[in-house]
């Protein structure tokens, strides 16, 4: 896919997101990935931790931009260990915690940006941090 200003902002517009990434940054970094490319489905009634972890790992490997569409994603235990910009649609992309593990853990790296995400602990079985 040839990444240019039109394709980058067109993709962001389709998801209703305002992305704070310049086309040049995304092109140099390997582009922005969509969670759908990894089987993530907004509002699915199942745990999506495994496909979300695969998406995070691949986005980090390619330069660090992952877009999640609006909707609810049930997930916990997502580990981020490389620079990454994980972006959703403000107020509309929800990561719902399913266990006492944090939804997202950031370890051994800097340059992680979480943008436009709601972290929700409503399904956790016991109190626990949402992000670590």
mmCIF file of N, CA and C in Angstrom:
data_model
loop_
_atom_site.group_PDB
_atom_site.id
_atom_site.type_symbol
_atom_site.label_atom_id
_atom_site.label_comp_id
_atom_site.label_asym_id
_atom_site.label_seq_id
_atom_site.Cartn_x
_atom_site.Cartn_y
_atom_site.Cartn_z
ATOM 1 N N UNK A 1 0.852 -1.179 0.000
ATOM 2 C CA UNK A 1 0.000 0.000 0.000
ATOM 3 C C UNK A 1 0.885 1.224 0.000
ATOM 4 N N UNK A 2 0.665 2.131 -0.916
ATOM 5 C CA UNK A 2 1.400 3.376 -0.970
ATOM 6 C C UNK A 2 0.802 4.313 0.066
ATOM 7 N N UNK A 3 1.592 4.654 1.098
ATOM 8 C CA UNK A 3 1.094 5.494 2.169
ATOM 9 C C UNK A 3 1.386 6.943 1.852
ATOM 10 N N UNK A 4 0.346 7.730 1.749
ATOM 11 C CA UNK A 4 0.490 9.158 1.537
ATOM 12 C C UNK A 4 -0.528 9.874 2.407
ATOM 13 N N UNK A 5 -0.560 11.189 2.340
ATOM 14 C CA UNK A 5 -1.460 11.972 3.181
ATOM 15 C C UNK A 5 -2.911 11.532 2.986
ATOM 16 N N UNK A 6 -3.332 11.292 1.760
ATOM 17 C CA UNK A 6 -4.721 10.917 1.487
ATOM 18 C C UNK A 6 -5.064 9.551 2.085
ATOM 19 N N UNK A 7 -4.180 8.549 1.918
ATOM 20 C CA UNK A 7 -4.506 7.217 2.447
ATOM 21 C C UNK A 7 -4.452 7.191 3.966
ATOM 22 N N UNK A 8 -3.471 7.895 4.560
ATOM 23 C CA UNK A 8 -3.368 7.906 6.011
ATOM 24 C C UNK A 8 -4.591 8.552 6.640
ATOM 25 N N UNK A 9 -4.927 9.747 6.201
ATOM 26 C CA UNK A 9 -6.046 10.446 6.811
ATOM 27 C C UNK A 9 -7.384 9.891 6.345
ATOM 28 N N UNK A 10 -7.418 9.255 5.189
ATOM 29 C CA UNK A 10 -8.644 8.575 4.752
ATOM 30 C C UNK A 10 -8.949 7.400 5.658
ATOM 31 N N UNK A 11 -7.914 6.619 5.985
ATOM 32 C CA UNK A 11 -8.103 5.473 6.886
ATOM 33 C C UNK A 11 -8.517 5.946 8.268
ATOM 34 N N UNK A 12 -7.893 7.005 8.741
ATOM 35 C CA UNK A 12 -8.259 7.536 10.056
ATOM 36 C C UNK A 12 -9.674 8.090 10.032
ATOM 37 N N UNK A 13 -10.053 8.741 8.951
ATOM 38 C CA UNK A 13 -11.396 9.300 8.844
ATOM 39 C C UNK A 13 -12.460 8.228 8.825
ATOM 40 N N UNK A 14 -12.173 7.092 8.155
ATOM 41 C CA UNK A 14 -13.149 6.007 8.110
ATOM 42 C C UNK A 14 -13.428 5.483 9.503
ATOM 43 N N UNK A 15 -12.432 5.469 10.355
ATOM 44 C CA UNK A 15 -12.623 4.984 11.716
ATOM 45 C C UNK A 15 -13.106 6.093 12.639
ATOM 46 N N UNK A 16 -13.148 7.306 12.131
ATOM 47 C CA UNK A 16 -13.598 8.427 12.941
ATOM 48 C C UNK A 16 -12.538 8.919 13.908
ATOM 49 N N UNK A 17 -11.286 8.627 13.641
ATOM 50 C CA UNK A 17 -10.220 8.985 14.568
ATOM 51 C C UNK A 17 -9.428 10.169 14.052
ATOM 52 N N UNK A 18 -8.952 10.955 14.977
ATOM 53 C CA UNK A 18 -8.008 12.014 14.649
ATOM 54 C C UNK A 18 -6.642 11.501 15.062
ATOM 55 N N UNK A 19 -5.771 11.266 14.125
ATOM 56 C CA UNK A 19 -4.483 10.654 14.392
ATOM 57 C C UNK A 19 -3.401 11.735 14.423
ATOM 58 N N UNK A 20 -2.610 11.720 15.480
ATOM 59 C CA UNK A 20 -1.554 12.711 15.635
ATOM 60 C C UNK A 20 -0.236 12.169 15.104
ATOM 61 N N UNK A 21 -0.246 11.664 13.875
ATOM 62 C CA UNK A 21 0.937 11.105 13.234
ATOM 63 C C UNK A 21 1.039 11.743 11.854
ATOM 64 N N UNK A 22 2.205 12.262 11.542
ATOM 65 C CA UNK A 22 2.352 12.837 10.217
ATOM 66 C C UNK A 22 2.498 11.719 9.199
ATOM 67 N N UNK A 23 2.078 11.952 7.953
ATOM 68 C CA UNK A 23 2.255 10.929 6.920
ATOM 69 C C UNK A 23 3.712 10.510 6.765
ATOM 70 N N UNK A 24 4.630 11.459 6.901
ATOM 71 C CA UNK A 24 6.048 11.127 6.766
ATOM 72 C C UNK A 24 6.496 10.183 7.877
ATOM 73 N N UNK A 25 6.052 10.440 9.114
ATOM 74 C CA UNK A 25 6.417 9.561 10.227
ATOM 75 C C UNK A 25 5.889 8.151 9.991
ATOM 76 N N UNK A 26 4.634 8.039 9.586
ATOM 77 C CA UNK A 26 4.023 6.721 9.369
ATOM 78 C C UNK A 26 4.708 5.990 8.220
ATOM 79 N N UNK A 27 5.038 6.701 7.158
ATOM 80 C CA UNK A 27 5.679 6.073 6.004
ATOM 81 C C UNK A 27 7.059 5.544 6.371
ATOM 82 N N UNK A 28 7.837 6.353 7.095
ATOM 83 C CA UNK A 28 9.178 5.936 7.499
ATOM 84 C C UNK A 28 9.096 4.747 8.447
ATOM 85 N N UNK A 29 8.090 4.740 9.292
ATOM 86 C CA UNK A 29 7.998 3.698 10.314
ATOM 87 C C UNK A 29 7.418 2.393 9.805
ATOM 88 N N UNK A 30 6.917 2.344 8.605
ATOM 89 C CA UNK A 30 6.310 1.119 8.096
ATOM 90 C C UNK A 30 4.803 1.186 8.057
ATOM 91 N N UNK A 31 4.235 2.328 8.397
ATOM 92 C CA UNK A 31 2.793 2.509 8.264
ATOM 93 C C UNK A 31 2.010 2.186 9.509
ATOM 94 N N UNK A 32 0.736 2.487 9.409
ATOM 95 C CA UNK A 32 -0.194 2.236 10.497
ATOM 96 C C UNK A 32 -0.941 0.944 10.212
ATOM 97 N N UNK A 33 -1.057 0.110 11.218
ATOM 98 C CA UNK A 33 -1.787 -1.139 11.082
ATOM 99 C C UNK A 33 -3.167 -0.993 11.720
ATOM 100 N N UNK A 34 -4.102 -1.767 11.238
ATOM 101 C CA UNK A 34 -5.441 -1.816 11.802
ATOM 102 C C UNK A 34 -5.583 -3.109 12.599
ATOM 103 N N UNK A 35 -6.270 -3.031 13.722
ATOM 104 C CA UNK A 35 -6.525 -4.225 14.515
ATOM 105 C C UNK A 35 -7.257 -5.308 13.735
ATOM 106 N N UNK A 36 -8.067 -4.910 12.762
ATOM 107 C CA UNK A 36 -8.817 -5.884 11.947
ATOM 108 C C UNK A 36 -7.884 -6.826 11.192
ATOM 109 N N UNK A 37 -6.687 -6.337 10.841
ATOM 110 C CA UNK A 37 -5.716 -7.173 10.124
ATOM 111 C C UNK A 37 -5.296 -8.386 10.945
ATOM 112 N N UNK A 38 -5.553 -8.352 12.242
ATOM 113 C CA UNK A 38 -5.136 -9.423 13.145
ATOM 114 C C UNK A 38 -6.331 -10.167 13.746
ATOM 115 N N UNK A 39 -7.505 -9.936 13.188
ATOM 116 C CA UNK A 39 -8.699 -10.636 13.645
ATOM 117 C C UNK A 39 -9.443 -9.976 14.779
ATOM 118 N N UNK A 40 -9.043 -8.774 15.152
ATOM 119 C CA UNK A 40 -9.778 -8.064 16.200
ATOM 120 C C UNK A 40 -11.129 -7.603 15.662
ATOM 121 N N UNK A 41 -12.169 -7.851 16.425
ATOM 122 C CA UNK A 41 -13.522 -7.473 16.029
ATOM 123 C C UNK A 41 -14.139 -6.595 17.099
ATOM 124 N N UNK A 42 -14.496 -5.366 16.744
ATOM 125 C CA UNK A 42 -15.160 -4.508 17.724
ATOM 126 C C UNK A 42 -16.450 -5.172 18.212
ATOM 127 N N UNK A 43 -16.693 -5.089 19.516
ATOM 128 C CA UNK A 43 -17.927 -5.570 20.155
ATOM 129 C C UNK A 43 -18.095 -7.081 20.139
ATOM 130 N N UNK A 44 -17.039 -7.836 19.887
ATOM 131 C CA UNK A 44 -17.124 -9.298 19.965
ATOM 132 C C UNK A 44 -17.273 -9.682 21.437
ATOM 133 N N UNK A 45 -18.076 -10.682 21.721
ATOM 134 C CA UNK A 45 -18.353 -11.100 23.102
ATOM 135 C C UNK A 45 -17.349 -12.130 23.593
ATOM 136 N N UNK A 46 -16.133 -12.091 23.086
ATOM 137 C CA UNK A 46 -15.109 -13.050 23.498
ATOM 138 C C UNK A 46 -13.813 -12.310 23.837
ATOM 139 N N UNK A 47 -12.966 -12.998 24.556
ATOM 140 C CA UNK A 47 -11.675 -12.448 24.923
ATOM 141 C C UNK A 47 -10.815 -12.309 23.663
ATOM 142 N N UNK A 48 -10.280 -11.110 23.444
ATOM 143 C CA UNK A 48 -9.460 -10.852 22.255
ATOM 144 C C UNK A 48 -8.009 -10.530 22.611
ATOM 145 N N UNK A 49 -7.582 -11.027 23.774
ATOM 146 C CA UNK A 49 -6.211 -10.756 24.222
ATOM 147 C C UNK A 49 -5.166 -11.259 23.237
ATOM 148 N N UNK A 50 -5.324 -12.479 22.739
ATOM 149 C CA UNK A 50 -4.311 -13.060 21.842
ATOM 150 C C UNK A 50 -4.171 -12.269 20.544
ATOM 151 N N UNK A 51 -5.263 -11.966 19.812
ATOM 152 C CA UNK A 51 -5.064 -11.184 18.588
ATOM 153 C C UNK A 51 -4.591 -9.753 18.867
ATOM 154 N N UNK A 52 -4.992 -9.178 19.999
ATOM 155 C CA UNK A 52 -4.513 -7.833 20.320
ATOM 156 C C UNK A 52 -3.016 -7.870 20.608
ATOM 157 N N UNK A 53 -2.537 -8.889 21.310
ATOM 158 C CA UNK A 53 -1.099 -8.997 21.570
ATOM 159 C C UNK A 53 -0.330 -9.166 20.265
ATOM 160 N N UNK A 54 -0.845 -9.988 19.337
ATOM 161 C CA UNK A 54 -0.188 -10.158 18.031
ATOM 162 C C UNK A 54 -0.130 -8.821 17.285
ATOM 163 N N UNK A 55 -1.217 -8.066 17.330
ATOM 164 C CA UNK A 55 -1.267 -6.768 16.644
ATOM 165 C C UNK A 55 -0.271 -5.793 17.263
ATOM 166 N N UNK A 56 -0.207 -5.743 18.576
ATOM 167 C CA UNK A 56 0.739 -4.866 19.276
ATOM 168 C C UNK A 56 2.173 -5.249 18.913
ATOM 169 N N UNK A 57 2.478 -6.531 18.943
ATOM 170 C CA UNK A 57 3.834 -6.986 18.622
ATOM 171 C C UNK A 57 4.229 -6.633 17.196
ATOM 172 N N UNK A 58 3.330 -6.862 16.252
ATOM 173 C CA UNK A 58 3.644 -6.573 14.848
ATOM 174 C C UNK A 58 3.740 -5.071 14.591
ATOM 175 N N UNK A 59 2.837 -4.302 15.189
ATOM 176 C CA UNK A 59 2.903 -2.841 15.024
ATOM 177 C C UNK A 59 4.218 -2.315 15.608
ATOM 178 N N UNK A 60 4.618 -2.816 16.749
ATOM 179 C CA UNK A 60 5.903 -2.403 17.347
ATOM 180 C C UNK A 60 7.065 -2.766 16.436
ATOM 181 N N UNK A 61 7.017 -3.960 15.867
ATOM 182 C CA UNK A 61 8.088 -4.416 14.970
ATOM 183 C C UNK A 61 8.186 -3.531 13.732
ATOM 184 N N UNK A 62 7.034 -3.073 13.221
ATOM 185 C CA UNK A 62 7.015 -2.275 11.993
ATOM 186 C C UNK A 62 7.171 -0.778 12.217
ATOM 187 N N UNK A 63 7.278 -0.347 13.424
ATOM 188 C CA UNK A 63 7.471 1.072 13.646
ATOM 189 C C UNK A 63 6.512 1.689 14.622
ATOM 190 N N UNK A 64 5.478 0.969 15.022
ATOM 191 C CA UNK A 64 4.737 1.406 16.180
ATOM 192 C C UNK A 64 3.437 2.141 16.054
ATOM 193 N N UNK A 65 2.611 1.883 15.047
ATOM 194 C CA UNK A 65 1.308 2.542 14.955
ATOM 195 C C UNK A 65 0.209 1.509 14.760
ATOM 196 N N UNK A 66 -0.724 1.443 15.725
ATOM 197 C CA UNK A 66 -1.835 0.504 15.656
ATOM 198 C C UNK A 66 -3.134 1.241 15.928
ATOM 199 N N UNK A 67 -4.093 1.078 15.037
ATOM 200 C CA UNK A 67 -5.395 1.724 15.151
ATOM 201 C C UNK A 67 -6.455 0.681 15.490
ATOM 202 N N UNK A 68 -7.214 0.933 16.553
ATOM 203 C CA UNK A 68 -8.356 0.100 16.915
ATOM 204 C C UNK A 68 -9.631 0.871 16.581
ATOM 205 N N UNK A 69 -10.527 0.230 15.879
ATOM 206 C CA UNK A 69 -11.794 0.851 15.504
ATOM 207 C C UNK A 69 -12.655 1.086 16.742
ATOM 208 N N UNK A 70 -13.682 1.906 16.607
ATOM 209 C CA UNK A 70 -14.606 2.099 17.729
ATOM 210 C C UNK A 70 -15.259 0.778 18.104
ATOM 211 N N UNK A 71 -15.466 0.581 19.381
ATOM 212 C CA UNK A 71 -16.111 -0.625 19.873
ATOM 213 C C UNK A 71 -15.453 -1.109 21.142
ATOM 214 N N UNK A 72 -15.958 -2.213 21.652
ATOM 215 C CA UNK A 72 -15.484 -2.815 22.887
ATOM 216 C C UNK A 72 -14.587 -3.996 22.549
ATOM 217 N N UNK A 73 -13.444 -4.080 23.236
ATOM 218 C CA UNK A 73 -12.497 -5.173 23.064
ATOM 219 C C UNK A 73 -12.226 -5.773 24.438
ATOM 220 N N UNK A 74 -12.573 -7.024 24.641
ATOM 221 C CA UNK A 74 -12.332 -7.700 25.913
ATOM 222 C C UNK A 74 -10.912 -8.248 25.872
ATOM 223 N N UNK A 75 -10.063 -7.764 26.799
ATOM 224 C CA UNK A 75 -8.650 -8.171 26.776
ATOM 225 C C UNK A 75 -7.974 -7.837 28.102
ATOM 226 N N UNK A 76 -6.959 -8.598 28.428
ATOM 227 C CA UNK A 76 -6.093 -8.335 29.582
ATOM 228 C C UNK A 76 -4.723 -8.920 29.291
ATOM 229 N N UNK A 77 -3.731 -8.438 30.052
ATOM 230 C CA UNK A 77 -2.388 -9.005 29.946
ATOM 231 C C UNK A 77 -1.631 -8.612 28.698
ATOM 232 N N UNK A 78 -1.989 -7.499 28.074
ATOM 233 C CA UNK A 78 -1.284 -7.045 26.874
ATOM 234 C C UNK A 78 0.029 -6.403 27.310
ATOM 235 N N UNK A 79 1.130 -6.887 26.763
ATOM 236 C CA UNK A 79 2.457 -6.412 27.123
ATOM 237 C C UNK A 79 3.050 -5.596 25.982
ATOM 238 N N UNK A 80 3.515 -4.406 26.320
ATOM 239 C CA UNK A 80 4.174 -3.536 25.340
ATOM 240 C C UNK A 80 5.617 -3.370 25.788
ATOM 241 N N UNK A 81 6.558 -3.781 24.928
ATOM 242 C CA UNK A 81 7.972 -3.704 25.292
ATOM 243 C C UNK A 81 8.812 -2.970 24.247
ATOM 244 N N UNK A 82 8.144 -2.322 23.296
ATOM 245 C CA UNK A 82 8.812 -1.513 22.275
ATOM 246 C C UNK A 82 7.972 -0.272 22.038
ATOM 247 N N UNK A 83 8.565 0.795 21.492
ATOM 248 C CA UNK A 83 7.779 1.993 21.223
ATOM 249 C C UNK A 83 6.541 1.677 20.388
ATOM 250 N N UNK A 84 5.423 2.298 20.751
ATOM 251 C CA UNK A 84 4.148 2.015 20.097
ATOM 252 C C UNK A 84 3.193 3.172 20.318
ATOM 253 N N UNK A 85 2.424 3.476 19.301
ATOM 254 C CA UNK A 85 1.295 4.395 19.428
ATOM 255 C C UNK A 85 0.046 3.558 19.200
ATOM 256 N N UNK A 86 -0.689 3.289 20.271
ATOM 257 C CA UNK A 86 -1.931 2.526 20.211
ATOM 258 C C UNK A 86 -3.071 3.529 20.259
ATOM 259 N N UNK A 87 -3.817 3.608 19.165
ATOM 260 C CA UNK A 87 -4.804 4.662 18.987
ATOM 261 C C UNK A 87 -6.189 4.088 18.780
ATOM 262 N N UNK A 88 -7.155 4.703 19.442
ATOM 263 C CA UNK A 88 -8.556 4.378 19.245
ATOM 264 C C UNK A 88 -9.325 5.644 18.927
ATOM 265 N N UNK A 89 -10.634 5.554 18.965
ATOM 266 C CA UNK A 89 -11.495 6.713 18.735
ATOM 267 C C UNK A 89 -11.931 7.219 20.104
ATOM 268 N N UNK A 90 -11.582 8.467 20.446
ATOM 269 C CA UNK A 90 -11.864 8.977 21.786
ATOM 270 C C UNK A 90 -13.314 8.746 22.223
ATOM 271 N N UNK A 91 -13.459 8.119 23.396
ATOM 272 C CA UNK A 91 -14.766 7.845 23.960
ATOM 273 C C UNK A 91 -15.507 6.681 23.332
ATOM 274 N N UNK A 92 -14.933 6.076 22.286
ATOM 275 C CA UNK A 92 -15.645 5.017 21.573
ATOM 276 C C UNK A 92 -14.874 3.705 21.458
ATOM 277 N N UNK A 93 -13.588 3.710 21.762
ATOM 278 C CA UNK A 93 -12.790 2.484 21.724
ATOM 279 C C UNK A 93 -12.496 2.100 23.166
ATOM 280 N N UNK A 94 -13.076 0.969 23.606
ATOM 281 C CA UNK A 94 -12.967 0.528 25.003
ATOM 282 C C UNK A 94 -12.233 -0.796 25.099
ATOM 283 N N UNK A 95 -11.222 -0.833 25.967
ATOM 284 C CA UNK A 95 -10.524 -2.071 26.302
ATOM 285 C C UNK A 95 -11.030 -2.482 27.678
ATOM 286 N N UNK A 96 -11.689 -3.640 27.749
ATOM 287 C CA UNK A 96 -12.329 -4.086 28.978
ATOM 288 C C UNK A 96 -11.497 -5.196 29.614
ATOM 289 N N UNK A 97 -11.085 -4.967 30.857
ATOM 290 C CA UNK A 97 -10.253 -5.898 31.609
ATOM 291 C C UNK A 97 -11.041 -7.147 31.976
ATOM 292 N N UNK A 98 -10.424 -8.322 31.788
ATOM 293 C CA UNK A 98 -11.106 -9.586 32.043
ATOM 294 C C UNK A 98 -10.523 -10.364 33.214
ATOM 295 N N UNK A 99 -9.420 -9.903 33.755
ATOM 296 C CA UNK A 99 -8.775 -10.626 34.852
ATOM 297 C C UNK A 99 -8.149 -9.609 35.792
ATOM 298 N N UNK A 100 -7.446 -10.105 36.805
ATOM 299 C CA UNK A 100 -6.765 -9.186 37.711
ATOM 300 C C UNK A 100 -5.485 -8.634 37.084
ATOM 301 N N UNK A 101 -5.069 -9.200 35.956
ATOM 302 C CA UNK A 101 -3.919 -8.651 35.226
ATOM 303 C C UNK A 101 -4.303 -7.291 34.651
ATOM 304 N N UNK A 102 -3.356 -6.359 34.562
ATOM 305 C CA UNK A 102 -3.659 -5.091 33.909
ATOM 306 C C UNK A 102 -4.066 -5.317 32.450
ATOM 307 N N UNK A 103 -4.855 -4.428 31.917
ATOM 308 C CA UNK A 103 -5.183 -4.501 30.490
ATOM 309 C C UNK A 103 -3.882 -4.361 29.709
ATOM 310 N N UNK A 104 -3.082 -3.362 30.064
ATOM 311 C CA UNK A 104 -1.824 -3.085 29.356
ATOM 312 C C UNK A 104 -0.696 -2.922 30.366
ATOM 313 N N UNK A 105 0.433 -3.583 30.091
ATOM 314 C CA UNK A 105 1.660 -3.412 30.873
ATOM 315 C C UNK A 105 2.743 -2.906 29.937
ATOM 316 N N UNK A 106 3.418 -1.846 30.347
ATOM 317 C CA UNK A 106 4.529 -1.292 29.566
ATOM 318 C C UNK A 106 5.799 -1.540 30.377
ATOM 319 N N UNK A 107 6.741 -2.255 29.760
ATOM 320 C CA UNK A 107 7.979 -2.598 30.465
ATOM 321 C C UNK A 107 9.185 -2.466 29.543
ATOM 322 N N UNK A 108 10.245 -1.864 30.087
ATOM 323 C CA UNK A 108 11.522 -1.844 29.398
ATOM 324 C C UNK A 108 11.572 -0.985 28.149
ATOM 325 N N UNK A 109 10.674 -0.018 28.032
ATOM 326 C CA UNK A 109 10.703 0.844 26.858
ATOM 327 C C UNK A 109 10.140 2.206 27.198
ATOM 328 N N UNK A 110 10.445 3.141 26.361
ATOM 329 C CA UNK A 110 9.815 4.458 26.423
ATOM 330 C C UNK A 110 9.201 4.694 25.046
ATOM 331 N N UNK A 111 8.553 5.804 24.868
ATOM 332 C CA UNK A 111 7.973 6.099 23.567
ATOM 333 C C UNK A 111 6.663 5.377 23.321
ATOM 334 N N UNK A 112 5.941 5.030 24.387
ATOM 335 C CA UNK A 112 4.629 4.405 24.236
ATOM 336 C C UNK A 112 3.564 5.474 24.409
ATOM 337 N N UNK A 113 2.640 5.510 23.467
ATOM 338 C CA UNK A 113 1.548 6.480 23.526
ATOM 339 C C UNK A 113 0.222 5.736 23.387
ATOM 340 N N UNK A 114 -0.670 5.954 24.343
ATOM 341 C CA UNK A 114 -2.022 5.423 24.298
ATOM 342 C C UNK A 114 -2.929 6.613 24.062
ATOM 343 N N UNK A 115 -3.711 6.563 23.007
ATOM 344 C CA UNK A 115 -4.499 7.728 22.614
ATOM 345 C C UNK A 115 -5.909 7.303 22.212
ATOM 346 N N UNK A 116 -6.917 7.973 22.759
ATOM 347 C CA UNK A 116 -8.292 7.720 22.352
ATOM 348 C C UNK A 116 -8.854 6.403 22.857
ATOM 349 N N UNK A 117 -8.321 5.888 23.968
ATOM 350 C CA UNK A 117 -8.768 4.604 24.512
ATOM 351 C C UNK A 117 -9.451 4.814 25.856
ATOM 352 N N UNK A 118 -10.509 4.059 26.100
ATOM 353 C CA UNK A 118 -11.128 3.981 27.418
ATOM 354 C C UNK A 118 -10.729 2.634 28.003
ATOM 355 N N UNK A 119 -10.125 2.628 29.187
ATOM 356 C CA UNK A 119 -9.777 1.393 29.873
ATOM 357 C C UNK A 119 -10.847 1.144 30.926
ATOM 358 N N UNK A 120 -11.484 -0.021 30.868
ATOM 359 C CA UNK A 120 -12.669 -0.316 31.671
ATOM 360 C C UNK A 120 -12.430 -1.583 32.473
ATOM 361 N N UNK A 121 -12.611 -1.522 33.796
ATOM 362 C CA UNK A 121 -12.401 -2.675 34.661
ATOM 363 C C UNK A 121 -13.666 -3.404 35.053
ATOM 364 N N UNK A 122 -14.751 -3.216 34.316
ATOM 365 C CA UNK A 122 -16.041 -3.766 34.740
ATOM 366 C C UNK A 122 -16.113 -5.286 34.771
ATOM 367 N N UNK A 123 -15.304 -6.007 34.006
ATOM 368 C CA UNK A 123 -15.380 -7.467 33.981
ATOM 369 C C UNK A 123 -14.320 -8.158 34.843
ATOM 370 N N UNK A 124 -13.460 -7.404 35.496
ATOM 371 C CA UNK A 124 -12.398 -8.033 36.284
ATOM 372 C C UNK A 124 -12.994 -8.727 37.511
ATOM 373 N N UNK A 125 -12.460 -9.898 37.855
ATOM 374 C CA UNK A 125 -13.000 -10.663 38.967
ATOM 375 C C UNK A 125 -12.625 -10.105 40.343
ATOM 376 N N UNK A 126 -11.548 -9.338 40.413
ATOM 377 C CA UNK A 126 -11.098 -8.738 41.677
ATOM 378 C C UNK A 126 -10.385 -7.452 41.336
ATOM 379 N N UNK A 127 -10.214 -6.572 42.325
ATOM 380 C CA UNK A 127 -9.538 -5.297 42.048
ATOM 381 C C UNK A 127 -8.132 -5.509 41.488
ATOM 382 N N UNK A 128 -7.770 -4.665 40.564
ATOM 383 C CA UNK A 128 -6.444 -4.711 39.972
ATOM 384 C C UNK A 128 -6.233 -3.487 39.110
ATOM 385 N N UNK A 129 -4.981 -3.162 38.852
ATOM 386 C CA UNK A 129 -4.652 -2.003 38.027
ATOM 387 C C UNK A 129 -5.110 -2.227 36.590
ATOM 388 N N UNK A 130 -5.534 -1.170 35.939
ATOM 389 C CA UNK A 130 -5.897 -1.245 34.531
ATOM 390 C C UNK A 130 -4.689 -1.120 33.629
ATOM 391 N N UNK A 131 -3.702 -0.361 34.081
ATOM 392 C CA UNK A 131 -2.474 -0.173 33.312
ATOM 393 C C UNK A 131 -1.286 -0.179 34.279
ATOM 394 N N UNK A 132 -0.196 -0.740 33.802
ATOM 395 C CA UNK A 132 0.985 -0.865 34.655
ATOM 396 C C UNK A 132 2.212 -0.475 33.865
#
